[in-house]
Amino acid sequence: MKQVDSRPMQMTRRQLLLGGGVLAGSLSLGASLTGCGGAAQAAGNDIRFWHLLSGGDGIKMMAMIDKANADHPDFRIKPTVLAWGTPYYTKLAMASAGGRPPEVAVMHAARVPGYAPGGLLDAWDLDLLAEFGVRPEDFGSRIWEKSQFNGQVFSLALDSHPFVMLYNTEVADKAGVLGSDGRLADISSPSQFLEVSRELQRVTGKHGLSYGYLGDGAQMWRLFYTLYRQHGADFILEPGRPAQVDRDVAIDCLEFITSLLDNTISTKSGDGGTAIAEFASQGSGLLFTGVWELPTMKTAGVPFGASTIPTLFGTPAAFADSHSFVLPHQATLDESRRRGVYQFVASMLKNSLSWAEAGHIPAYQPVVNSPEYAALKPQADYAHAADIINYDPVAWFTGSGSDFQGYFAENVQNVFLGRDKAADGWDAFMKRINTVLAMPNPV
Amino acid sequence: MATTTLSKPALQPKGSAETMPNRRPKTPLSRILATVIVAVLAVAWLVPFAWATATALKSETDAASTPISWIPASGFTLDAFAKVLQSGNIPTWTLNSLFTSAAITAITLVISASVAYAISRIDFRGKKMLMGVIVASIIVPPPVLIIPLFQQMQALNLIDTYWALILPQVIHSPMVFVLKKFFDQIPRELEEAALMDGAGRLRIFTTIVLPLSRPILAAVAIFVFIGAWNNFLWPFIATNESSLLTLPVGLQTIKSAYGIQYAQNMASALLAALPLIVVFLFFQRQIIRGVATTGLAGT
Amino acid sequence: MSTARTTAPAKTSAPAAKSAPAATSPRSRRDNIHGWAFSAPFLVFFLLFLVWPMISGAIMSLTGKSLTGANSGIIGLANYAEAFADADMWRSLGNTLYFTLISTVPLVVIALALAALVNMGLPAQWLWRLSFFSPFLLASTVVSLFFAWMYNPELGLFNDLLAKVGIPPVAWLNDPAVAMWAVVIATVWWTIGFNFLLYLAALQNIPQQHYEAASLDGAGGWRQFFSISLPQLGPTTVMIVILQILASLKVFDQIYQMTEGGPGGATRSIVQYIFEAGFTGYRLGYSAAISYIFFGLILLIALAQVFATRKRSA
């Protein structure tokens, strides 16, 4: 069989020489690039810092890093930004397992149980931290509790960022649900919430509430878990045994959420972007969202206030997570760099007022208690959320952007869309979770 | 059985295939029709490049404004390119890609040519088995090896080094096969004369065989280089540190860092595409022939 | 690695093992030493980075080993048992086969049509080759950036085009029913130039006399194509189809970059599942087992092809 021939492919000597030259040139260039054995080598005081904050948060973070670099000539932070969620956590685990991870990284506090036990993280040294003026009592109690794992401190929270409710003050006023203090009137039962939402809908003519969840497991979980915890029910995940949950409460919560998605109170099938755009263009009176959307709404110029999600089921509760600093485990530890990391983190905590501008509640109490923070509106209106925050159930596979939230989406999205019964969706989710719990913990 | 038999010229260097129809003359009408169809498709094929270029030359505001338009309201600008070059790591990543691809190509050529020469020319015990094993290994898909290779690199403490990028990428069994077929065609008399003169094997290999094999060496080099330059999965696994990334992997991180900055996204994509496209414009004939020669043998 | 590019061929019955007859003396000790000395550099890399990973991967697939090094004890075939009962694995395999099917057909048929048209003696051959082949030189990430931008629901070229002819916008990468097709369109654009080149080379290899004889018999262009070109291209087509299938089965890059396997796992390929099981789920042992299941599938397909082609030629 005849195929392709190579003979006519004459390369002239000149071309070959050129090719060889390029090859040799780049080889020698690379040799100088590789330096010591070709390993990732940073300059003496460079500190590699990974985070997952993009958009408005990313810009804020960049500014804070620039300030830290300017204030502290002893180190130089070199940030790397990776995509939020699975891609970030996958790469962080790979880098840590590989032995040359960044010196410091941001991690959601709820993800720590998936990293700490396997030796992927190093614990913080509280004495060294105190040297730079950061002490345990500087953190809110729920946040500090969350920073512990197996009796050691593995994560230092920069913030807590609860799931909250924004309300359009103009629309609320017209609907007659704005209190005399300019805040939304208290709502304390499911039926009252439905009523208020319908009032707001009559004013906007579109929807009362904006809540986008399509294709976003985190967003579905945040609202569900807020309401679930408001019932005072537990959610305990222990490897080797089935999940301990209150099935009736869970189904109740799913049914309540589904009742909101009736195309009147809220659209049946909206995604995050649509919900934000709708609230920003005054197409609704309420928005369920993370605090991090605050700057977007300020930019949009909507007249709005913020509060925690109303306590509809008795117990105040809000889903939250914390952006926390962690120390990925180094195969070979550079002491002076690690000191630089402590200094950097202390500086970030002390300057977290500018982080609060992005909507987050600073974890560092001296900042929260400062008059400057009290003057931040509407941030100060939900600062108390830090006392009612609830992190994800503790397990190696839970936390922001985790498989756990993915499983939730797979089974619950069709319930929200009205295609599946709440009980069926919930049971399928539990079946999935119990399968994972039955397997040996890979961490 | 499909092999690369080196008999008939396929793509001529110059002349008939390039400039003249190599079939009997068609009726003008059908040829015009064919030209029109091919031209329309060729234009369609260039659209992604053109649209990316148009976007990269806009301001971010224009890039994100509706209704979309090829001509931006506030005029074309090089802002996106300037921003990407200033803030990004594209120059570093380009150097990384150049270095690792060159190293992979060089090592592949050296080790593949010498083993192919041995199998083609030297009568040694176990050679049939060796060739059999090499040919059989062609069937192993690289993705099957990512997990054990990661573990191996982890154990050797090579994750996040150039070594991890280069070493696992130099086995190209099909290329051994291609080279061996070529060496088989070189007349033995040339070597035998040198052997009579007392020249050693290594000397014969380097002074007689390799110079005669320039075309096939170039073809293999081109094929391996393009493959290494564009490889994604293994570099994505083997490196995490930003200063070590190759272009394709680095680009993947830029996408998330910039988020919705479309003009900058397109500017970085075009900058990443540039090196190979420029090389292609200069060496079009060699590259096309190189790919056609080695193509059916696989990477 | 693992693009839809044509890579490893399935030449298992290659005549390669047939050694060229030695022109001079029978095997000498010196030849043995020289032969292995010349083979040694390749062999070292071959053993270290191909043979050993194959072995260690097989061993690992029998353990519960995690990314952190925990659970490295042998657990027998439990991983394989779990994988065969894992709906996500089957779904990823199904997605991969689906992608292979709907990408291979256009990548072969359109490439052949293009080559046949260009080979009709069009002017400026270099220009056509440049147009159709240049995307092949792009990294997957570049292709993904280009197409993700063109697929953008509001700002993309595709929906703009649809709007102009009055078709409502399509959520190209976010609609489970469409996403795989969107990936295939990008893939065809990216890699078709390769098959196009191979076909063009093969067409130009067909001796001119065949056509001359046929035209003397009064056969027209179409008849000539079907009675001469197509049969002559038979062996090339077989090779291209085999290479294309094996390449498509390894798809990962462009899917991971454009959709991350979504929406809801609708485009997740088996290679991505291997990656995720190992690095996102930390389960290296389980991931190694899935790798071997995937390898088994490739072997089966390759064997089937060898069998089929042998039957044909017999």
Short mmCIF file of C-alpha atoms in Angstrom, two decimals, chain C:
data_model
loop_
_atom_site.label_atom_id
_atom_site.label_comp_id
_atom_site.label_asym_id
_atom_site.label_seq_id
_atom_site.Cartn_x
_atom_site.Cartn_y
_atom_site.Cartn_z
CA MET C 1 -1.75 13.71 24.96
CA SER C 2 -5.42 13.11 25.13
CA THR C 3 -6.64 15.56 22.64
CA ALA C 4 -8.79 14.50 19.83
CA ARG C 5 -5.78 14.57 17.66
CA THR C 6 -4.80 11.52 15.79
CA THR C 7 -2.16 9.90 17.86
CA ALA C 8 -1.26 6.35 18.62
CA PRO C 9 -2.01 3.97 15.82
CA ALA C 10 -3.13 0.43 16.20
CA LYS C 11 -0.42 -1.29 14.34
CA THR C 12 -0.01 -4.37 16.38
CA SER C 13 0.78 -6.69 13.55
CA ALA C 14 3.50 -4.51 12.14
CA PRO C 15 6.15 -6.22 10.10
CA ALA C 16 8.58 -4.29 12.19
CA ALA C 17 9.76 -7.23 14.15
CA LYS C 18 11.09 -8.67 10.97
CA SER C 19 14.76 -7.86 11.15
CA ALA C 20 16.59 -6.83 8.07
CA PRO C 21 18.77 -9.66 6.94
CA ALA C 22 22.27 -9.19 8.13
CA ALA C 23 24.51 -8.55 5.22
CA THR C 24 27.68 -9.65 6.88
CA SER C 25 28.62 -12.19 9.50
CA PRO C 26 26.25 -13.92 11.93
CA ARG C 27 25.69 -12.44 15.32
CA SER C 28 28.90 -11.59 17.03
CA ARG C 29 29.49 -10.67 20.59
CA ARG C 30 30.42 -7.23 19.43
CA ASP C 31 27.11 -6.82 17.66
CA ASN C 32 25.29 -7.83 20.81
CA ILE C 33 27.10 -5.22 22.82
CA HIS C 34 26.69 -2.54 20.17
CA GLY C 35 23.04 -3.31 19.66
CA TRP C 36 22.17 -3.00 23.32
CA ALA C 37 24.42 0.00 23.76
CA PHE C 38 22.56 1.85 21.02
CA SER C 39 19.24 0.75 22.49
CA ALA C 40 20.14 1.54 26.08
CA PRO C 41 19.22 5.25 26.25
CA PHE C 42 15.77 4.62 24.83
CA LEU C 43 15.36 1.55 26.93
CA VAL C 44 16.13 3.39 30.15
CA PHE C 45 13.41 5.96 29.50
CA PHE C 46 11.09 3.27 28.22
CA LEU C 47 11.45 1.19 31.36
CA LEU C 48 11.30 4.14 33.76
CA PHE C 49 8.46 6.13 32.28
CA LEU C 50 6.34 3.59 30.49
CA VAL C 51 6.89 0.05 31.72
CA TRP C 52 7.26 0.89 35.38
CA PRO C 53 4.19 3.17 35.53
CA MET C 54 2.20 0.42 33.82
CA ILE C 55 3.25 -2.01 36.54
CA SER C 56 2.95 0.37 39.46
CA GLY C 57 -0.43 1.54 38.18
CA ALA C 58 -1.65 -2.05 38.10
CA ILE C 59 -0.45 -2.58 41.65
CA MET C 60 -1.96 0.70 42.78
CA SER C 61 -5.32 -0.28 41.33
CA LEU C 62 -5.39 -3.11 43.89
CA THR C 63 -4.95 -0.71 46.81
CA GLY C 64 -7.02 2.02 48.39
CA LYS C 65 -4.09 4.42 48.12
CA SER C 66 -4.92 8.09 48.48
CA LEU C 67 -3.23 11.24 47.26
CA THR C 68 -1.91 11.81 50.76
CA GLY C 69 -0.31 8.36 50.81
CA ALA C 70 -2.80 6.83 53.25
CA ASN C 71 -4.48 3.40 52.86
CA SER C 72 -1.77 1.87 50.71
CA GLY C 73 -2.61 -1.72 51.69
CA ILE C 74 -3.78 -4.24 49.10
CA ILE C 75 -7.56 -4.52 48.97
CA GLY C 76 -7.80 -6.91 46.06
CA LEU C 77 -10.25 -6.23 43.28
CA ALA C 78 -12.55 -4.03 45.39
CA ASN C 79 -11.78 -0.97 43.26
CA TYR C 80 -12.75 -2.79 40.09
CA ALA C 81 -15.92 -4.09 41.68
CA GLU C 82 -16.81 -0.58 42.78
CA ALA C 83 -16.01 0.89 39.37
CA PHE C 84 -18.24 -1.57 37.54
CA ALA C 85 -21.10 -0.52 39.82
CA ASP C 86 -20.29 3.20 39.53
CA ALA C 87 -22.95 5.01 37.53
CA ASP C 88 -20.67 8.02 37.07
CA MET C 89 -18.00 5.87 35.48
CA TRP C 90 -20.46 4.34 33.04
CA ARG C 91 -21.84 7.74 32.23
CA SER C 92 -18.35 9.10 31.54
CA LEU C 93 -17.62 6.09 29.35
CA GLY C 94 -20.89 6.64 27.53
CA ASN C 95 -20.06 10.31 27.01
CA THR C 96 -16.66 9.33 25.65
CA LEU C 97 -18.11 6.85 23.18
CA TYR C 98 -20.74 9.38 22.14
CA PHE C 99 -18.07 12.01 21.55
CA THR C 100 -16.01 9.50 19.59
CA LEU C 101 -18.94 8.62 17.37
CA ILE C 102 -20.13 12.13 16.60
CA SER C 103 -16.62 13.54 16.14
CA THR C 104 -15.10 10.76 14.04
CA VAL C 105 -17.76 10.88 11.34
CA PRO C 106 -17.36 14.56 10.42
CA LEU C 107 -13.61 14.46 10.98
CA VAL C 108 -13.29 11.78 8.32
CA VAL C 109 -16.07 12.69 5.90
CA ILE C 110 -15.49 16.44 5.80
CA ALA C 111 -11.74 15.96 5.60
CA LEU C 112 -12.17 13.68 2.59
CA ALA C 113 -14.57 16.08 0.88
CA LEU C 114 -12.24 19.01 1.46
CA ALA C 115 -9.24 17.12 0.15
CA ALA C 116 -11.14 15.94 -2.92
CA LEU C 117 -12.27 19.48 -3.70
CA VAL C 118 -8.83 20.99 -3.21
CA ASN C 119 -7.32 18.22 -5.31
CA MET C 120 -9.48 19.18 -8.29
CA GLY C 121 -6.63 21.39 -9.31
CA LEU C 122 -7.60 24.54 -7.53
CA PRO C 123 -5.22 27.48 -7.67
CA ALA C 124 -3.31 28.61 -4.59
CA GLN C 125 -3.13 25.24 -2.88
CA TRP C 126 -0.91 26.63 -0.15
CA LEU C 127 -3.68 29.01 0.87
CA TRP C 128 -6.21 26.22 1.45
CA ARG C 129 -3.70 24.16 3.34
CA LEU C 130 -2.88 27.17 5.46
CA SER C 131 -6.53 27.82 6.24
CA PHE C 132 -7.55 24.31 7.11
CA PHE C 133 -4.36 23.14 8.75
CA SER C 134 -3.33 26.13 10.86
CA PRO C 135 -5.86 25.50 13.68
CA PHE C 136 -4.12 22.15 14.23
CA LEU C 137 -1.09 24.06 15.47
CA LEU C 138 -3.03 25.75 18.27
CA ALA C 139 -2.91 24.57 21.84
CA SER C 140 -6.18 23.19 23.15
CA THR C 141 -6.47 26.12 25.54
CA VAL C 142 -6.37 28.61 22.69
CA VAL C 143 -9.07 26.72 20.83
CA SER C 144 -11.19 26.55 23.98
CA LEU C 145 -10.82 30.28 24.62
CA PHE C 146 -11.80 31.06 21.03
CA PHE C 147 -14.87 28.86 21.09
CA ALA C 148 -16.03 29.63 24.61
CA TRP C 149 -16.08 33.25 23.49
CA MET C 150 -17.97 32.47 20.31
CA TYR C 151 -20.43 30.34 22.31
CA ASN C 152 -21.07 33.13 24.82
CA PRO C 153 -24.88 33.33 25.18
CA GLU C 154 -25.17 37.10 24.89
CA LEU C 155 -21.95 38.24 23.27
CA GLY C 156 -21.10 35.27 21.11
CA LEU C 157 -20.87 35.08 17.36
CA PHE C 158 -22.96 31.92 17.09
CA ASN C 159 -26.06 33.28 18.80
CA ASP C 160 -25.68 36.52 16.89
CA LEU C 161 -25.76 34.53 13.67
CA LEU C 162 -28.83 32.60 14.85
CA ALA C 163 -30.57 35.83 15.79
CA LYS C 164 -29.99 37.16 12.28
CA VAL C 165 -31.94 34.26 10.82
CA GLY C 166 -34.57 34.44 13.53
CA ILE C 167 -33.57 31.45 15.66
CA PRO C 168 -33.75 31.91 19.45
CA PRO C 169 -30.42 31.87 21.32
CA VAL C 170 -28.87 28.55 22.32
CA ALA C 171 -27.05 27.94 25.62
CA TRP C 172 -24.24 26.21 23.74
CA LEU C 173 -22.10 25.08 26.65
CA ASN C 174 -24.78 25.08 29.36
CA ASP C 175 -27.48 22.98 27.76
CA PRO C 176 -26.89 19.26 28.38
CA ALA C 177 -28.45 18.41 25.03
CA VAL C 178 -26.21 20.77 23.07
CA ALA C 179 -22.93 20.97 24.99
CA MET C 180 -21.34 17.87 23.48
CA TRP C 181 -22.16 19.04 19.97
CA ALA C 182 -20.63 22.40 20.76
CA VAL C 183 -17.45 20.63 21.82
CA VAL C 184 -17.50 18.55 18.63
CA ILE C 185 -17.83 21.65 16.44
CA ALA C 186 -14.77 23.15 18.11
CA THR C 187 -12.90 19.87 17.78
CA VAL C 188 -13.68 19.54 14.08
CA TRP C 189 -12.47 23.06 13.46
CA TRP C 190 -9.31 22.36 15.43
CA THR C 191 -8.15 19.00 14.13
CA ILE C 192 -9.67 18.45 10.72
CA GLY C 193 -6.60 19.86 8.98
CA PHE C 194 -4.64 16.80 9.98
CA ASN C 195 -6.93 14.28 8.29
CA PHE C 196 -7.29 16.69 5.39
CA LEU C 197 -3.52 16.64 4.86
CA LEU C 198 -3.34 12.88 4.98
CA TYR C 199 -6.14 12.57 2.44
CA LEU C 200 -4.59 15.17 0.20
CA ALA C 201 -1.28 13.33 0.24
CA ALA C 202 -3.01 10.06 -0.55
CA LEU C 203 -5.01 11.60 -3.39
CA GLN C 204 -1.91 13.04 -4.94
CA ASN C 205 -0.34 9.61 -4.74
CA ILE C 206 -2.91 8.06 -7.05
CA PRO C 207 -1.22 7.53 -10.42
CA GLN C 208 -2.41 9.88 -13.09
CA GLN C 209 -2.80 7.05 -15.63
CA HIS C 210 -5.85 5.69 -13.81
CA TYR C 211 -7.73 8.88 -14.46
CA GLU C 212 -6.49 9.18 -18.01
CA ALA C 213 -7.71 5.69 -18.82
CA ALA C 214 -11.05 6.38 -17.24
CA SER C 215 -11.56 9.63 -19.06
CA LEU C 216 -10.81 7.86 -22.34
CA ASP C 217 -13.68 5.57 -21.42
CA GLY C 218 -15.78 8.66 -21.03
CA ALA C 219 -16.14 8.63 -17.24
CA GLY C 220 -17.03 12.01 -15.76
CA GLY C 221 -15.66 13.66 -12.65
CA TRP C 222 -18.11 12.06 -10.23
CA ARG C 223 -17.70 8.63 -11.73
CA GLN C 224 -13.96 8.98 -11.58
CA PHE C 225 -14.12 9.95 -7.92
CA PHE C 226 -16.29 7.02 -6.97
CA SER C 227 -14.69 4.41 -9.20
CA ILE C 228 -11.04 5.41 -8.86
CA SER C 229 -10.27 7.84 -6.01
CA LEU C 230 -12.49 6.31 -3.37
CA PRO C 231 -11.33 2.69 -3.80
CA GLN C 232 -7.71 3.85 -3.96
CA LEU C 233 -8.23 5.73 -0.72
CA GLY C 234 -9.59 2.66 1.04
CA PRO C 235 -6.50 1.73 3.04
CA THR C 236 -5.85 5.36 3.96
CA THR C 237 -9.41 5.70 5.17
CA VAL C 238 -9.13 2.61 7.30
CA MET C 239 -6.00 4.00 8.96
CA ILE C 240 -7.47 7.45 9.45
CA VAL C 241 -10.64 6.03 11.00
CA ILE C 242 -8.65 3.82 13.36
CA LEU C 243 -6.34 6.66 14.41
CA GLN C 244 -9.27 9.02 14.82
CA ILE C 245 -11.26 6.63 17.00
CA LEU C 246 -8.30 5.96 19.26
CA ALA C 247 -7.57 9.69 19.50
CA SER C 248 -11.16 10.66 20.23
CA LEU C 249 -11.43 8.10 23.01
CA LYS C 250 -8.70 9.98 24.86
CA VAL C 251 -10.52 13.31 24.75
CA PHE C 252 -9.98 15.53 27.78
CA ASP C 253 -8.42 18.93 27.09
CA GLN C 254 -11.03 20.91 25.21
CA ILE C 255 -13.94 19.47 27.19
CA TYR C 256 -12.33 20.18 30.53
CA GLN C 257 -11.44 23.69 29.41
CA MET C 258 -14.79 24.61 27.91
CA THR C 259 -17.32 22.91 30.18
CA GLU C 260 -15.34 21.25 32.99
CA GLY C 261 -17.40 18.20 32.08
CA GLY C 262 -20.68 19.96 32.69
CA PRO C 263 -23.46 20.83 32.68
CA GLY C 264 -24.13 18.25 35.35
CA GLY C 265 -21.58 15.78 34.00
CA ALA C 266 -23.15 15.74 30.52
CA THR C 267 -19.81 16.10 28.79
CA ARG C 268 -17.46 14.51 31.32
CA SER C 269 -15.12 12.11 29.52
CA ILE C 270 -13.58 9.01 31.01
CA VAL C 271 -10.14 10.64 31.15
CA GLN C 272 -11.62 13.50 33.13
CA TYR C 273 -13.22 10.99 35.46
CA ILE C 274 -9.81 9.38 35.97
CA PHE C 275 -8.37 12.81 36.74
CA GLU C 276 -11.16 13.71 39.14
CA ALA C 277 -11.28 10.39 40.95
CA GLY C 278 -7.55 10.66 41.58
CA PHE C 279 -6.91 14.32 42.21
CA THR C 280 -10.23 15.83 43.25
CA GLY C 281 -11.41 12.78 45.16
CA TYR C 282 -7.87 11.86 46.34
CA ARG C 283 -8.46 8.21 45.44
CA LEU C 284 -5.39 7.26 43.43
CA GLY C 285 -6.06 3.52 43.76
CA TYR C 286 -9.60 3.81 42.49
CA SER C 287 -8.49 6.12 39.74
CA ALA C 288 -5.79 3.64 38.67
CA ALA C 289 -8.44 0.93 38.46
CA ILE C 290 -10.59 3.08 36.17
CA SER C 291 -7.48 3.80 34.08
CA TYR C 292 -7.08 0.08 33.55
CA ILE C 293 -10.73 -0.37 32.67
CA PHE C 294 -10.29 2.37 30.09
CA PHE C 295 -7.12 0.69 28.81
CA GLY C 296 -9.03 -2.57 28.51
CA LEU C 297 -11.63 -0.84 26.37
CA ILE C 298 -8.93 0.60 24.09
CA LEU C 299 -7.36 -2.84 23.75
CA LEU C 300 -10.71 -4.37 22.87
CA ILE C 301 -11.39 -1.77 20.21
CA ALA C 302 -7.89 -2.12 18.77
CA LEU C 303 -8.21 -5.89 18.66
CA ALA C 304 -11.61 -5.62 17.02
CA GLN C 305 -10.11 -3.37 14.37
CA VAL C 306 -7.19 -5.68 13.72
CA PHE C 307 -9.63 -8.55 13.43
CA ALA C 308 -11.90 -6.61 11.09
CA THR C 309 -9.13 -5.46 8.78
CA ARG C 310 -7.61 -8.92 8.66
CA LYS C 311 -10.94 -10.38 7.65
CA ARG C 312 -11.30 -7.81 4.93
CA SER C 313 -7.94 -8.50 3.42
CA ALA C 314 -8.33 -12.27 3.70
#
